[in-house]
XYZ file of C-alpha atoms in Angstrom:
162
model
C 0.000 0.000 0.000
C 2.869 2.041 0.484
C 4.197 1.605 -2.662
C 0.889 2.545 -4.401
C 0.531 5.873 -2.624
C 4.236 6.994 -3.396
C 3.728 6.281 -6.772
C 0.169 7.931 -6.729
C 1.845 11.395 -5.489
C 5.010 10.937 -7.619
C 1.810 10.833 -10.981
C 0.215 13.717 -9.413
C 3.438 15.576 -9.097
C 4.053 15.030 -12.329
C 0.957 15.826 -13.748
C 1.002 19.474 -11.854
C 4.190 20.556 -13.171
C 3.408 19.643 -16.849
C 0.301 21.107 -15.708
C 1.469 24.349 -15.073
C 3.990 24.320 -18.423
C 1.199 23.574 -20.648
C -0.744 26.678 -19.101
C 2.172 28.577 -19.722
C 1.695 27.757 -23.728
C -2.106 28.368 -23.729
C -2.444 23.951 -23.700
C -5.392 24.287 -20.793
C -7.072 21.347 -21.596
C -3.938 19.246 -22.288
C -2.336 20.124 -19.047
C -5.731 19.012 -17.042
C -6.160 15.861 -18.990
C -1.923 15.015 -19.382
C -1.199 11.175 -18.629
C -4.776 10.036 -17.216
C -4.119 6.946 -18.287
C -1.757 6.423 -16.156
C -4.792 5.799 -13.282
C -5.490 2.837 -15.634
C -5.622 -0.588 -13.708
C -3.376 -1.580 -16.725
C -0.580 1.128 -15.949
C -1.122 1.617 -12.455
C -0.620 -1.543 -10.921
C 2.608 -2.117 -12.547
C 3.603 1.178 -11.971
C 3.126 0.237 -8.243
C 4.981 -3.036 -8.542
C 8.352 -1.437 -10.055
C 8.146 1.670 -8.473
C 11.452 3.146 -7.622
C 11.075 6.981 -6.859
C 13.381 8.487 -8.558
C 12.849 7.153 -12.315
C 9.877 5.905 -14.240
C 9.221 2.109 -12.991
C 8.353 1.128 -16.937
C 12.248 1.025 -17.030
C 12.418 -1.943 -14.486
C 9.187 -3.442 -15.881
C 11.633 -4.064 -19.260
C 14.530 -5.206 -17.538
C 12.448 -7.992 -15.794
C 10.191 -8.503 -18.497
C 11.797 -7.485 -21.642
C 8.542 -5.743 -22.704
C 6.034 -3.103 -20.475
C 2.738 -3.570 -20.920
C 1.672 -0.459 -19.024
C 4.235 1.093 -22.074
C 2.327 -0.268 -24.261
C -0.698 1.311 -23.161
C 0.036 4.689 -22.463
C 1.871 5.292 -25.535
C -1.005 4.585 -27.614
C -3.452 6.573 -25.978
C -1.064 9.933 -25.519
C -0.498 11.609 -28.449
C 2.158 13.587 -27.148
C 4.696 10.997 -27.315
C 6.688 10.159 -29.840
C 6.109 6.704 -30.135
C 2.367 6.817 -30.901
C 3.356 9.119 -34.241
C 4.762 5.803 -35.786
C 3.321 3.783 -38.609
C 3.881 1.016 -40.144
C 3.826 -0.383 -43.549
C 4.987 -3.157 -45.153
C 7.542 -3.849 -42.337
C 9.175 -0.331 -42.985
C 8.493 2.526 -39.999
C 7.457 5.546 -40.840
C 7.033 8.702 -38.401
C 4.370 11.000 -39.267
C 4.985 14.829 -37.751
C 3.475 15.563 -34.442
C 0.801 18.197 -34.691
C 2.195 21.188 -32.817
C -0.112 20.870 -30.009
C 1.595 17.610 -28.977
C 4.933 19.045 -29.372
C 4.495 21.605 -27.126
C 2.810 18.741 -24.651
C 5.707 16.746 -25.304
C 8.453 19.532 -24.038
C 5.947 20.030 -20.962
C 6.055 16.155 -20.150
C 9.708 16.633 -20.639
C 10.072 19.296 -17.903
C 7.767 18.406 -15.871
C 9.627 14.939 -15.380
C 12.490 16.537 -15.037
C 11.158 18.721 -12.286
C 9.332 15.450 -10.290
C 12.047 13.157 -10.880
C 14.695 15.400 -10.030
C 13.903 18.740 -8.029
C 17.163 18.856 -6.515
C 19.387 19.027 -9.743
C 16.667 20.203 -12.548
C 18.145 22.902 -14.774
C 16.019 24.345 -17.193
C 18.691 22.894 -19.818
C 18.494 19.198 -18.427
C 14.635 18.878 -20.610
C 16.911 19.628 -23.793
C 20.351 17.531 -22.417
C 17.702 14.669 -21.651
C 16.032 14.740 -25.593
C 19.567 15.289 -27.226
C 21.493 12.650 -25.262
C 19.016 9.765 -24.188
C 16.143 9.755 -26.842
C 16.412 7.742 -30.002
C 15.459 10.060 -32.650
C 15.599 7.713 -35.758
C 11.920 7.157 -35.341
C 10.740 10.650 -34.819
C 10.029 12.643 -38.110
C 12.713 15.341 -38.641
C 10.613 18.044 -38.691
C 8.909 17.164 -35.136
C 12.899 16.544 -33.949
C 13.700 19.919 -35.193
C 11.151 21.421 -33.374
C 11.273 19.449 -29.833
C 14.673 20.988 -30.320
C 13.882 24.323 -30.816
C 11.208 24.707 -28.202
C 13.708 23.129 -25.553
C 16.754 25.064 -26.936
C 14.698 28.229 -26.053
C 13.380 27.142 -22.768
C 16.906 26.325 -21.808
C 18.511 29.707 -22.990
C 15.104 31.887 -21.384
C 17.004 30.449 -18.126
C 20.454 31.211 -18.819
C 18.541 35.447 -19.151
C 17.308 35.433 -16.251
């Protein structure tokens, strides 16, 4: 039980910091309605089983079981990742470009996981370190890549004016 309310306020954490960037882009509904599925029976309860704190439990779910079903899930029913942008035909993948809308979501859900995951080292340039250094880009469409790049480029030099 323990478990399951530590990862309830580590969601809701989340969820209020994207919250709050997606406001700061004009994305009101997005921000309310950001990562609901993750309440899901099928995301939560694995969610509670790996949880680990500091990083997203999916991780350990694929270590153990090669796969993560609560992956699986949210991915396809949040278009502001990456991964549900992909199609396939004919065994060949194909990224289609992210509407703007789910860009912008995108760099929020960036942020904001930066922020809940790590509020004692966040920098607003770890959102763009994070996408240029750890995310697989080959199946994002270049246009979408160029501008998850731009938008966190310019959230990460906004800090550097302050």
């Amino acid at each position: 039980m323990l478990k399951a309310r530590k990862h309830f306020k580590t969601i809701m954490k989340h969820k209020w910091y994207v919250m709050v960037e997606c406001f700061k882009v004009g994305l009101y509904r997005q921000g309310i309605v950001h990562d609901l599925s993750k309440f899901s029976i099928t995301e939560f309860m694995p969610s509670v089983r790996y949880f680990q704190g500091d990083k997203s439990p999916i991780e350990k779910e694929r270590i153990e079981r090669w796969y993560s079903e609560a992956r699986l899930h949210h991915k396809g029913r949040n278009k502001h990742h990456q991964h549900y942008w992909i199609d396939i035909d004919r065994g060949n993948i194909i990224p289609v470009e992210m509407p703007e809308k789910y860009v912008l979501e995108l760099c929020c859900d960036f942020i904001g996981a930066g922020k809940a995951y790590n509020p004692k080292g966040f920098s607003q340039r770890e959102p763009y370190d994070y996408f240029m250094n750890k995310i697989d880009k080959k199946y994002i469409h270049p246009k979408t890549v160029k501008d998850i790049e731009g938008y966190l480029a310019s959230y990460a030099i906004t800090w550097k004016l302050k």
